[in-house]
Amino acid sequence: MPYATLALAREDAVAVLTFNRPDKLNAINREVLSELHQALDALAAAEGVRAIILTGAGEKAFVAGADVSEFTTMTPVAAMQFGQDLGWAIQKIARMPKPVIAAVNGFCLGGGCELALGCDFIYAAENARFGQPEINLGIIPGSGGTQRLPRLVGKARAKELIFTGNRIDAQEALRIGLVNRVLLLAELLPAAKETAAKMAAKSAVVLGLAKAAIEEGTATDLMSGLAIEAKAFGLAFSTEDMREGVTAFLQKGKATFRHR
Ligand code: COA
């Protein structure tokens, strides 16, 4: 389906979803949000898609946040609903049993940073700039920033970012564990695609179990998390892919997973 504010491309089992409002630094307005939900639902349902990359159009921004121009007319309830609606889209990414990489090319601010935080991991171009600047507008992050950022980089670093509204560059983001890799801008998408293709060749069903175990386990205490892992580990033994993987290893061959 063609989108007005997003672009969707497919290379084999890898889908690239691009926020496509470059003249507004890909800021998320209601239309983007509605299309984002549709696109995520479609990607989650598409059997042939086994890894997803989110990125931004142009060289300046991944996503520079929620569209501030819509804030002037928002009632408190509408603001809460907008924040939760974007939060729900981010939850779809975090709960989807497929790996999602954020390929961050430029500004990654506010809701854009919250989106990237909901992805499984972030690759950043050298020009990437991260921040939660909401405090400068007299508001706070409303789509998971106060929750996911401290869980990823620690409470003190998250507080400093959220209380000051400071922007940090890609190297600093790497240093504090916000991003996994920093790349030249020209190498960002190729690197993300290479990693996505590598993950897409694994058993999709088993990779989904690993993602769910990490997501559900890190949202609870260690003992409960270990119990979640034990069940997911056992469930992996019900798959054809487990038999294929173990047999191929023992026969010194290469496994071909069929995602079942
Ligand atoms: N909402 C709405 N429009 C936005 C936007 C946002 N979050 N971020 C950028 N834009 C728009 C600008 O208004 C401008 O539009 P215009 O050309 O019609 O005036 C266009 O995108 C380009 O941005 P501009 O500010 O001119 O680029 P810059 O390079 O000077 O600055 C930023 C880039 C990212 C520093 C600056 O745009 C900014 O601070 N954006 C807001 C970030 C923010 O607070 N996000 C959190 C929102 S909760």
Short mmCIF file of N, CA, C and O in Angstrom, two decimals, residues 94-211:
data_model
loop_
_atom_site.label_atom_id
_atom_site.label_comp_id
_atom_site.label_asym_id
_atom_site.label_seq_id
_atom_site.Cartn_x
_atom_site.Cartn_y
_atom_site.Cartn_z
N ALA A 94 8.44 -3.22 19.70
CA ALA A 94 9.14 -3.98 20.75
C ALA A 94 8.54 -5.38 20.92
O ALA A 94 9.26 -6.32 21.26
N ARG A 95 7.24 -5.52 20.68
CA ARG A 95 6.60 -6.82 20.89
C ARG A 95 6.55 -7.68 19.63
O ARG A 95 6.25 -8.87 19.71
N MET A 96 6.81 -7.08 18.47
CA MET A 96 6.77 -7.84 17.22
C MET A 96 7.84 -8.93 17.24
O MET A 96 8.99 -8.66 17.58
N PRO A 97 7.49 -10.18 16.90
CA PRO A 97 8.50 -11.25 16.98
C PRO A 97 9.48 -11.23 15.80
O PRO A 97 9.84 -12.26 15.25
N LYS A 98 9.87 -10.05 15.37
CA LYS A 98 10.82 -9.87 14.27
C LYS A 98 11.81 -8.81 14.71
O LYS A 98 11.41 -7.86 15.38
N PRO A 99 13.08 -8.95 14.30
CA PRO A 99 14.05 -7.93 14.71
C PRO A 99 13.86 -6.62 13.96
O PRO A 99 13.59 -6.63 12.76
N VAL A 100 13.99 -5.52 14.69
CA VAL A 100 13.83 -4.18 14.10
C VAL A 100 15.06 -3.36 14.47
O VAL A 100 15.37 -3.18 15.65
N ILE A 101 15.77 -2.87 13.45
CA ILE A 101 16.95 -2.02 13.66
C ILE A 101 16.56 -0.58 13.37
O ILE A 101 15.92 -0.30 12.35
N ALA A 102 16.96 0.35 14.23
CA ALA A 102 16.84 1.77 13.91
C ALA A 102 18.15 2.20 13.25
O ALA A 102 19.22 2.06 13.87
N ALA A 103 18.08 2.67 12.02
CA ALA A 103 19.26 3.20 11.32
C ALA A 103 19.14 4.72 11.36
O ALA A 103 18.39 5.32 10.59
N VAL A 104 19.87 5.32 12.29
CA VAL A 104 19.65 6.73 12.62
C VAL A 104 20.60 7.64 11.83
O VAL A 104 21.82 7.61 12.03
N ASN A 105 20.01 8.43 10.95
CA ASN A 105 20.76 9.31 10.05
C ASN A 105 20.42 10.76 10.40
O ASN A 105 19.50 11.33 9.84
N GLY A 106 21.08 11.32 11.38
CA GLY A 106 20.82 12.72 11.71
C GLY A 106 20.03 12.87 12.99
O GLY A 106 20.17 12.06 13.91
N PHE A 107 19.18 13.90 13.05
CA PHE A 107 18.47 14.19 14.30
C PHE A 107 17.54 13.04 14.71
O PHE A 107 16.76 12.55 13.89
N CYS A 108 17.64 12.68 15.94
CA CYS A 108 16.83 11.59 16.51
C CYS A 108 16.38 12.12 17.88
O CYS A 108 17.03 11.89 18.89
N LEU A 109 15.29 12.88 17.85
CA LEU A 109 14.93 13.68 19.02
C LEU A 109 13.52 13.37 19.48
O LEU A 109 12.65 13.02 18.67
N GLY A 110 13.29 13.56 20.76
CA GLY A 110 11.94 13.43 21.30
C GLY A 110 11.31 12.10 20.93
O GLY A 110 11.87 11.03 21.22
N GLY A 111 10.14 12.16 20.27
CA GLY A 111 9.45 10.95 19.85
C GLY A 111 10.29 10.10 18.91
O GLY A 111 10.13 8.87 18.85
N GLY A 112 11.22 10.74 18.18
CA GLY A 112 12.12 9.98 17.30
C GLY A 112 13.07 9.13 18.11
O GLY A 112 13.35 7.96 17.79
N CYS A 113 13.56 9.70 19.20
CA CYS A 113 14.47 8.96 20.09
C CYS A 113 13.69 7.83 20.77
O CYS A 113 14.19 6.70 20.91
N GLU A 114 12.44 8.13 21.15
CA GLU A 114 11.61 7.10 21.78
C GLU A 114 11.34 5.94 20.82
O GLU A 114 11.35 4.77 21.21
N LEU A 115 11.14 6.30 19.54
CA LEU A 115 10.95 5.26 18.52
C LEU A 115 12.20 4.39 18.39
O LEU A 115 12.11 3.16 18.35
N ALA A 116 13.36 5.05 18.32
CA ALA A 116 14.61 4.30 18.18
C ALA A 116 14.83 3.40 19.40
O ALA A 116 15.31 2.27 19.28
N LEU A 117 14.45 3.92 20.59
CA LEU A 117 14.61 3.13 21.82
C LEU A 117 13.73 1.88 21.81
O LEU A 117 14.04 0.89 22.47
N GLY A 118 12.60 1.93 21.09
CA GLY A 118 11.71 0.77 21.00
C GLY A 118 12.23 -0.29 20.04
O GLY A 118 11.77 -1.43 20.06
N CYS A 119 13.16 0.11 19.17
CA CYS A 119 13.75 -0.87 18.24
C CYS A 119 14.69 -1.79 19.00
O CYS A 119 15.08 -1.51 20.13
N ASP A 120 15.07 -2.89 18.37
CA ASP A 120 15.89 -3.87 19.10
C ASP A 120 17.30 -3.34 19.34
O ASP A 120 17.90 -3.64 20.36
N PHE A 121 17.83 -2.62 18.38
CA PHE A 121 19.08 -1.90 18.60
C PHE A 121 19.22 -0.81 17.56
O PHE A 121 18.46 -0.77 16.58
N ILE A 122 20.19 0.07 17.82
CA ILE A 122 20.35 1.26 16.99
C ILE A 122 21.74 1.25 16.34
O ILE A 122 22.75 1.04 17.02
N TYR A 123 21.77 1.49 15.03
CA TYR A 123 23.00 1.84 14.34
C TYR A 123 22.90 3.33 14.04
O TYR A 123 21.83 3.81 13.62
N ALA A 124 24.00 4.04 14.25
CA ALA A 124 23.96 5.50 14.06
C ALA A 124 24.98 5.93 13.03
O ALA A 124 26.11 5.44 13.02
N ALA A 125 24.58 6.87 12.17
CA ALA A 125 25.54 7.52 11.30
C ALA A 125 26.32 8.54 12.12
O ALA A 125 25.85 8.98 13.18
N GLU A 126 27.48 8.92 11.61
CA GLU A 126 28.33 9.88 12.35
C GLU A 126 27.61 11.20 12.62
O GLU A 126 27.93 11.89 13.58
N ASN A 127 26.63 11.54 11.75
CA ASN A 127 25.92 12.82 11.94
C ASN A 127 24.70 12.68 12.87
O ASN A 127 23.92 13.62 13.00
N ALA A 128 24.52 11.51 13.46
CA ALA A 128 23.34 11.32 14.33
C ALA A 128 23.45 12.20 15.57
O ALA A 128 24.53 12.39 16.13
N ARG A 129 22.31 12.74 15.97
CA ARG A 129 22.23 13.54 17.20
C ARG A 129 21.00 13.07 17.97
O ARG A 129 19.90 13.08 17.44
N PHE A 130 21.25 12.67 19.21
CA PHE A 130 20.17 12.11 20.02
C PHE A 130 19.80 13.07 21.13
O PHE A 130 20.66 13.75 21.69
N GLY A 131 18.54 13.07 21.50
CA GLY A 131 18.14 13.88 22.65
C GLY A 131 16.66 13.75 22.95
O GLY A 131 15.87 13.30 22.12
N GLN A 132 16.33 14.12 24.17
CA GLN A 132 14.93 14.23 24.59
C GLN A 132 14.73 15.69 24.97
O GLN A 132 14.83 16.07 26.14
N PRO A 133 14.45 16.56 23.95
CA PRO A 133 14.41 18.00 24.21
C PRO A 133 13.06 18.50 24.74
O PRO A 133 12.85 19.71 24.81
N GLU A 134 12.17 17.59 25.12
CA GLU A 134 10.81 18.01 25.54
C GLU A 134 10.83 19.07 26.62
O GLU A 134 10.00 19.98 26.64
N ILE A 135 11.82 18.97 27.55
CA ILE A 135 11.88 19.91 28.68
C ILE A 135 11.96 21.36 28.19
O ILE A 135 11.46 22.28 28.84
N ASN A 136 12.59 21.54 27.01
CA ASN A 136 12.71 22.90 26.44
C ASN A 136 11.36 23.45 26.00
O ASN A 136 11.21 24.65 25.79
N LEU A 137 10.39 22.55 25.80
CA LEU A 137 9.05 22.97 25.38
C LEU A 137 8.10 23.03 26.58
O LEU A 137 6.90 23.27 26.41
N GLY A 138 8.62 22.74 27.74
CA GLY A 138 7.76 22.73 28.92
C GLY A 138 6.93 21.46 29.04
O GLY A 138 5.88 21.45 29.69
N ILE A 139 7.40 20.38 28.41
CA ILE A 139 6.70 19.09 28.53
C ILE A 139 7.73 18.00 28.84
O ILE A 139 8.92 18.30 29.02
N ILE A 140 7.27 16.77 28.92
CA ILE A 140 8.19 15.65 29.17
C ILE A 140 7.99 14.59 28.08
O ILE A 140 6.97 14.63 27.37
N PRO A 141 8.90 13.65 27.93
CA PRO A 141 8.69 12.58 26.95
C PRO A 141 7.38 11.85 27.28
O PRO A 141 7.10 11.59 28.46
N GLY A 142 6.59 11.53 26.26
CA GLY A 142 5.27 10.94 26.52
C GLY A 142 5.03 9.62 25.83
O GLY A 142 3.91 9.11 25.84
N SER A 143 6.08 9.04 25.25
CA SER A 143 5.89 7.77 24.53
C SER A 143 6.96 6.76 24.92
O SER A 143 7.46 6.00 24.07
N GLY A 144 7.33 6.80 26.19
CA GLY A 144 8.25 5.77 26.69
C GLY A 144 9.65 6.25 27.04
O GLY A 144 10.45 5.51 27.60
N GLY A 145 9.96 7.52 26.73
CA GLY A 145 11.32 8.02 26.96
C GLY A 145 11.77 7.97 28.41
O GLY A 145 12.92 7.65 28.71
N THR A 146 10.85 8.29 29.34
CA THR A 146 11.26 8.28 30.75
C THR A 146 11.41 6.85 31.27
O THR A 146 11.93 6.65 32.37
N GLN A 147 10.96 5.87 30.50
CA GLN A 147 11.04 4.48 30.95
C GLN A 147 12.12 3.68 30.21
O GLN A 147 12.92 2.98 30.83
N ARG A 148 12.14 3.80 28.87
CA ARG A 148 13.11 2.99 28.12
C ARG A 148 14.52 3.56 28.19
O ARG A 148 15.49 2.80 28.24
N LEU A 149 14.65 4.90 28.18
CA LEU A 149 16.00 5.48 28.20
C LEU A 149 16.76 5.08 29.48
O LEU A 149 17.90 4.61 29.39
N PRO A 150 16.16 5.24 30.69
CA PRO A 150 16.90 4.80 31.89
C PRO A 150 17.21 3.31 31.90
O PRO A 150 18.26 2.89 32.39
N ARG A 151 16.32 2.51 31.32
CA ARG A 151 16.60 1.07 31.29
C ARG A 151 17.78 0.76 30.38
O ARG A 151 18.49 -0.22 30.58
N LEU A 152 17.99 1.57 29.34
CA LEU A 152 19.08 1.29 28.39
C LEU A 152 20.40 1.91 28.84
O LEU A 152 21.44 1.25 28.80
N VAL A 153 20.38 3.17 29.28
CA VAL A 153 21.66 3.84 29.57
C VAL A 153 21.87 4.10 31.05
O VAL A 153 22.91 4.63 31.44
N GLY A 154 20.90 3.70 31.88
CA GLY A 154 21.02 3.94 33.32
C GLY A 154 20.25 5.19 33.72
O GLY A 154 20.06 6.11 32.92
N LYS A 155 19.82 5.19 34.99
CA LYS A 155 18.96 6.26 35.48
C LYS A 155 19.63 7.63 35.43
O LYS A 155 19.05 8.62 35.01
N ALA A 156 20.89 7.68 35.87
CA ALA A 156 21.55 8.98 36.00
C ALA A 156 21.78 9.63 34.64
O ALA A 156 21.56 10.84 34.47
N ARG A 157 22.22 8.82 33.65
CA ARG A 157 22.45 9.39 32.31
C ARG A 157 21.12 9.82 31.69
O ARG A 157 21.04 10.85 31.01
N ALA A 158 20.07 9.00 31.89
CA ALA A 158 18.75 9.34 31.33
C ALA A 158 18.24 10.63 31.97
O ALA A 158 17.71 11.51 31.28
N LYS A 159 18.43 10.77 33.27
CA LYS A 159 17.97 11.99 33.94
C LYS A 159 18.69 13.21 33.40
O LYS A 159 18.08 14.25 33.15
N GLU A 160 20.01 13.08 33.20
CA GLU A 160 20.77 14.23 32.69
C GLU A 160 20.24 14.63 31.31
O GLU A 160 20.01 15.82 31.04
N LEU A 161 20.00 13.64 30.44
CA LEU A 161 19.49 13.95 29.10
C LEU A 161 18.10 14.56 29.16
O LEU A 161 17.81 15.54 28.46
N ILE A 162 17.22 13.99 29.98
CA ILE A 162 15.82 14.44 30.02
C ILE A 162 15.68 15.76 30.77
O ILE A 162 14.88 16.62 30.39
N PHE A 163 16.49 15.98 31.81
CA PHE A 163 16.38 17.22 32.60
C PHE A 163 17.03 18.41 31.90
O PHE A 163 16.65 19.56 32.14
N THR A 164 18.07 18.15 31.07
CA THR A 164 18.75 19.27 30.40
C THR A 164 18.23 19.49 28.98
O THR A 164 18.39 20.58 28.43
N GLY A 165 17.68 18.46 28.35
CA GLY A 165 17.31 18.55 26.94
C GLY A 165 18.52 18.56 26.02
O GLY A 165 18.39 18.83 24.83
N ASN A 166 19.70 18.25 26.57
CA ASN A 166 20.93 18.27 25.77
C ASN A 166 20.87 17.26 24.63
O ASN A 166 20.28 16.19 24.77
N ARG A 167 21.53 17.63 23.52
CA ARG A 167 21.70 16.66 22.43
C ARG A 167 23.08 16.04 22.56
O ARG A 167 24.04 16.73 22.90
N ILE A 168 23.18 14.74 22.26
CA ILE A 168 24.50 14.10 22.25
C ILE A 168 24.78 13.57 20.85
O ILE A 168 23.86 13.23 20.11
N ASP A 169 26.09 13.50 20.53
CA ASP A 169 26.44 13.03 19.19
C ASP A 169 26.57 11.50 19.18
O ASP A 169 26.42 10.84 20.21
N ALA A 170 26.86 10.97 18.00
CA ALA A 170 26.87 9.51 17.83
C ALA A 170 27.92 8.84 18.71
O ALA A 170 27.68 7.77 19.29
N GLN A 171 29.11 9.47 18.82
CA GLN A 171 30.18 8.84 19.61
C GLN A 171 29.80 8.78 21.08
O GLN A 171 30.06 7.80 21.77
N GLU A 172 29.17 9.85 21.57
CA GLU A 172 28.72 9.86 22.97
C GLU A 172 27.61 8.82 23.17
O GLU A 172 27.57 8.12 24.20
N ALA A 173 26.72 8.72 22.17
CA ALA A 173 25.65 7.71 22.25
C ALA A 173 26.24 6.30 22.30
O ALA A 173 25.74 5.42 23.01
N LEU A 174 27.33 6.11 21.56
CA LEU A 174 28.01 4.81 21.57
C LEU A 174 28.62 4.56 22.95
O LEU A 174 28.49 3.48 23.53
N ARG A 175 29.24 5.60 23.48
CA ARG A 175 29.94 5.48 24.78
C ARG A 175 28.97 5.11 25.90
O ARG A 175 29.31 4.31 26.78
N ILE A 176 27.76 5.64 25.86
CA ILE A 176 26.82 5.36 26.96
C ILE A 176 25.91 4.16 26.66
O ILE A 176 25.03 3.85 27.45
N GLY A 177 26.16 3.50 25.55
CA GLY A 177 25.41 2.27 25.27
C GLY A 177 24.04 2.48 24.66
O GLY A 177 23.22 1.56 24.63
N LEU A 178 23.81 3.69 24.13
CA LEU A 178 22.53 3.96 23.47
C LEU A 178 22.50 3.33 22.08
O LEU A 178 21.45 2.89 21.62
N VAL A 179 23.65 3.33 21.41
CA VAL A 179 23.72 2.74 20.07
C VAL A 179 24.75 1.62 20.05
O VAL A 179 25.69 1.60 20.84
N ASN A 180 24.55 0.69 19.12
CA ASN A 180 25.47 -0.45 19.00
C ASN A 180 26.68 -0.14 18.12
O ASN A 180 27.77 -0.66 18.36
N ARG A 181 26.46 0.66 17.07
CA ARG A 181 27.55 0.93 16.13
C ARG A 181 27.43 2.35 15.59
O ARG A 181 26.32 2.86 15.44
N VAL A 182 28.58 2.94 15.27
CA VAL A 182 28.59 4.24 14.57
C VAL A 182 29.26 4.02 13.21
O VAL A 182 30.32 3.38 13.13
N LEU A 183 28.61 4.53 12.17
CA LEU A 183 29.08 4.28 10.81
C LEU A 183 29.10 5.58 10.01
O LEU A 183 28.39 6.54 10.35
N LEU A 184 29.89 5.59 8.94
CA LEU A 184 29.78 6.70 8.00
C LEU A 184 28.36 6.71 7.45
O LEU A 184 27.76 5.63 7.29
N LEU A 185 27.84 7.89 7.16
CA LEU A 185 26.45 7.98 6.68
C LEU A 185 26.22 7.04 5.49
O LEU A 185 25.21 6.33 5.43
N ALA A 186 27.19 7.02 4.56
CA ALA A 186 27.03 6.19 3.35
C ALA A 186 27.01 4.70 3.68
O ALA A 186 26.52 3.89 2.90
N GLU A 187 27.56 4.36 4.84
CA GLU A 187 27.64 2.93 5.20
C GLU A 187 26.54 2.50 6.15
O GLU A 187 26.43 1.33 6.51
N LEU A 188 25.71 3.48 6.58
CA LEU A 188 24.69 3.16 7.59
C LEU A 188 23.69 2.11 7.09
O LEU A 188 23.51 1.06 7.72
N LEU A 189 23.03 2.41 5.98
CA LEU A 189 22.00 1.47 5.50
C LEU A 189 22.61 0.15 5.03
O LEU A 189 22.07 -0.92 5.37
N PRO A 190 23.72 0.18 4.28
CA PRO A 190 24.32 -1.11 3.92
C PRO A 190 24.65 -1.97 5.15
O PRO A 190 24.41 -3.17 5.16
N ALA A 191 25.17 -1.34 6.21
CA ALA A 191 25.51 -2.12 7.42
C ALA A 191 24.25 -2.66 8.08
O ALA A 191 24.19 -3.82 8.52
N ALA A 192 23.21 -1.81 8.15
CA ALA A 192 21.96 -2.26 8.76
C ALA A 192 21.36 -3.40 7.94
O ALA A 192 20.85 -4.39 8.50
N LYS A 193 21.43 -3.26 6.61
CA LYS A 193 20.87 -4.31 5.75
C LYS A 193 21.65 -5.62 5.90
O LYS A 193 21.07 -6.70 5.88
N GLU A 194 22.97 -5.50 6.02
CA GLU A 194 23.78 -6.71 6.18
C GLU A 194 23.39 -7.45 7.46
O GLU A 194 23.20 -8.67 7.47
N THR A 195 23.27 -6.69 8.55
CA THR A 195 22.88 -7.32 9.82
C THR A 195 21.46 -7.87 9.74
O THR A 195 21.18 -8.98 10.23
N ALA A 196 20.56 -7.12 9.10
CA ALA A 196 19.17 -7.56 8.98
C ALA A 196 19.10 -8.85 8.18
O ALA A 196 18.37 -9.79 8.56
N ALA A 197 19.84 -8.92 7.08
CA ALA A 197 19.82 -10.14 6.25
C ALA A 197 20.38 -11.33 7.03
O ALA A 197 19.89 -12.45 6.90
N LYS A 198 21.39 -11.07 7.83
CA LYS A 198 21.97 -12.16 8.64
C LYS A 198 20.93 -12.69 9.62
O LYS A 198 20.76 -13.90 9.77
N MET A 199 20.20 -11.79 10.26
CA MET A 199 19.17 -12.22 11.21
C MET A 199 18.01 -12.90 10.49
O MET A 199 17.43 -13.86 11.00
N ALA A 200 17.70 -12.42 9.27
CA ALA A 200 16.57 -12.97 8.52
C ALA A 200 16.84 -14.40 8.06
O ALA A 200 15.90 -15.14 7.75
N ALA A 201 18.11 -14.78 8.03
CA ALA A 201 18.44 -16.15 7.62
C ALA A 201 18.33 -17.13 8.78
O ALA A 201 18.37 -18.34 8.58
N LYS A 202 18.21 -16.64 10.00
CA LYS A 202 18.01 -17.52 11.16
C LYS A 202 16.56 -17.98 11.17
O LYS A 202 15.72 -17.47 10.42
N SER A 203 16.23 -18.90 12.05
CA SER A 203 14.84 -19.31 12.17
C SER A 203 14.02 -18.15 12.72
O SER A 203 14.25 -17.69 13.85
N ALA A 204 13.04 -17.70 11.93
CA ALA A 204 12.22 -16.56 12.38
C ALA A 204 11.46 -16.90 13.65
O ALA A 204 11.32 -16.06 14.55
N VAL A 205 10.99 -18.14 13.73
CA VAL A 205 10.18 -18.50 14.90
C VAL A 205 11.06 -18.55 16.16
O VAL A 205 10.65 -18.08 17.23
N VAL A 206 12.27 -19.05 16.02
CA VAL A 206 13.15 -19.15 17.18
C VAL A 206 13.70 -17.76 17.56
O VAL A 206 13.78 -17.41 18.75
N LEU A 207 14.02 -16.95 16.57
CA LEU A 207 14.48 -15.58 16.87
C LEU A 207 13.36 -14.82 17.60
O LEU A 207 13.62 -14.07 18.55
N GLY A 208 12.12 -15.06 17.19
CA GLY A 208 10.99 -14.43 17.88
C GLY A 208 10.90 -14.86 19.34
O GLY A 208 10.57 -14.05 20.21
N LEU A 209 11.23 -16.12 19.60
CA LEU A 209 11.23 -16.60 21.00
C LEU A 209 12.32 -15.88 21.80
O LEU A 209 12.12 -15.50 22.96
N ALA A 210 13.48 -15.72 21.18
CA ALA A 210 14.59 -15.03 21.87
C ALA A 210 14.21 -13.58 22.18
O ALA A 210 14.44 -13.08 23.28
N LYS A 211 13.58 -12.92 21.20
CA LYS A 211 13.19 -11.51 21.40
C LYS A 211 12.16 -11.41 22.52
O LYS A 211 12.27 -10.55 23.41
#
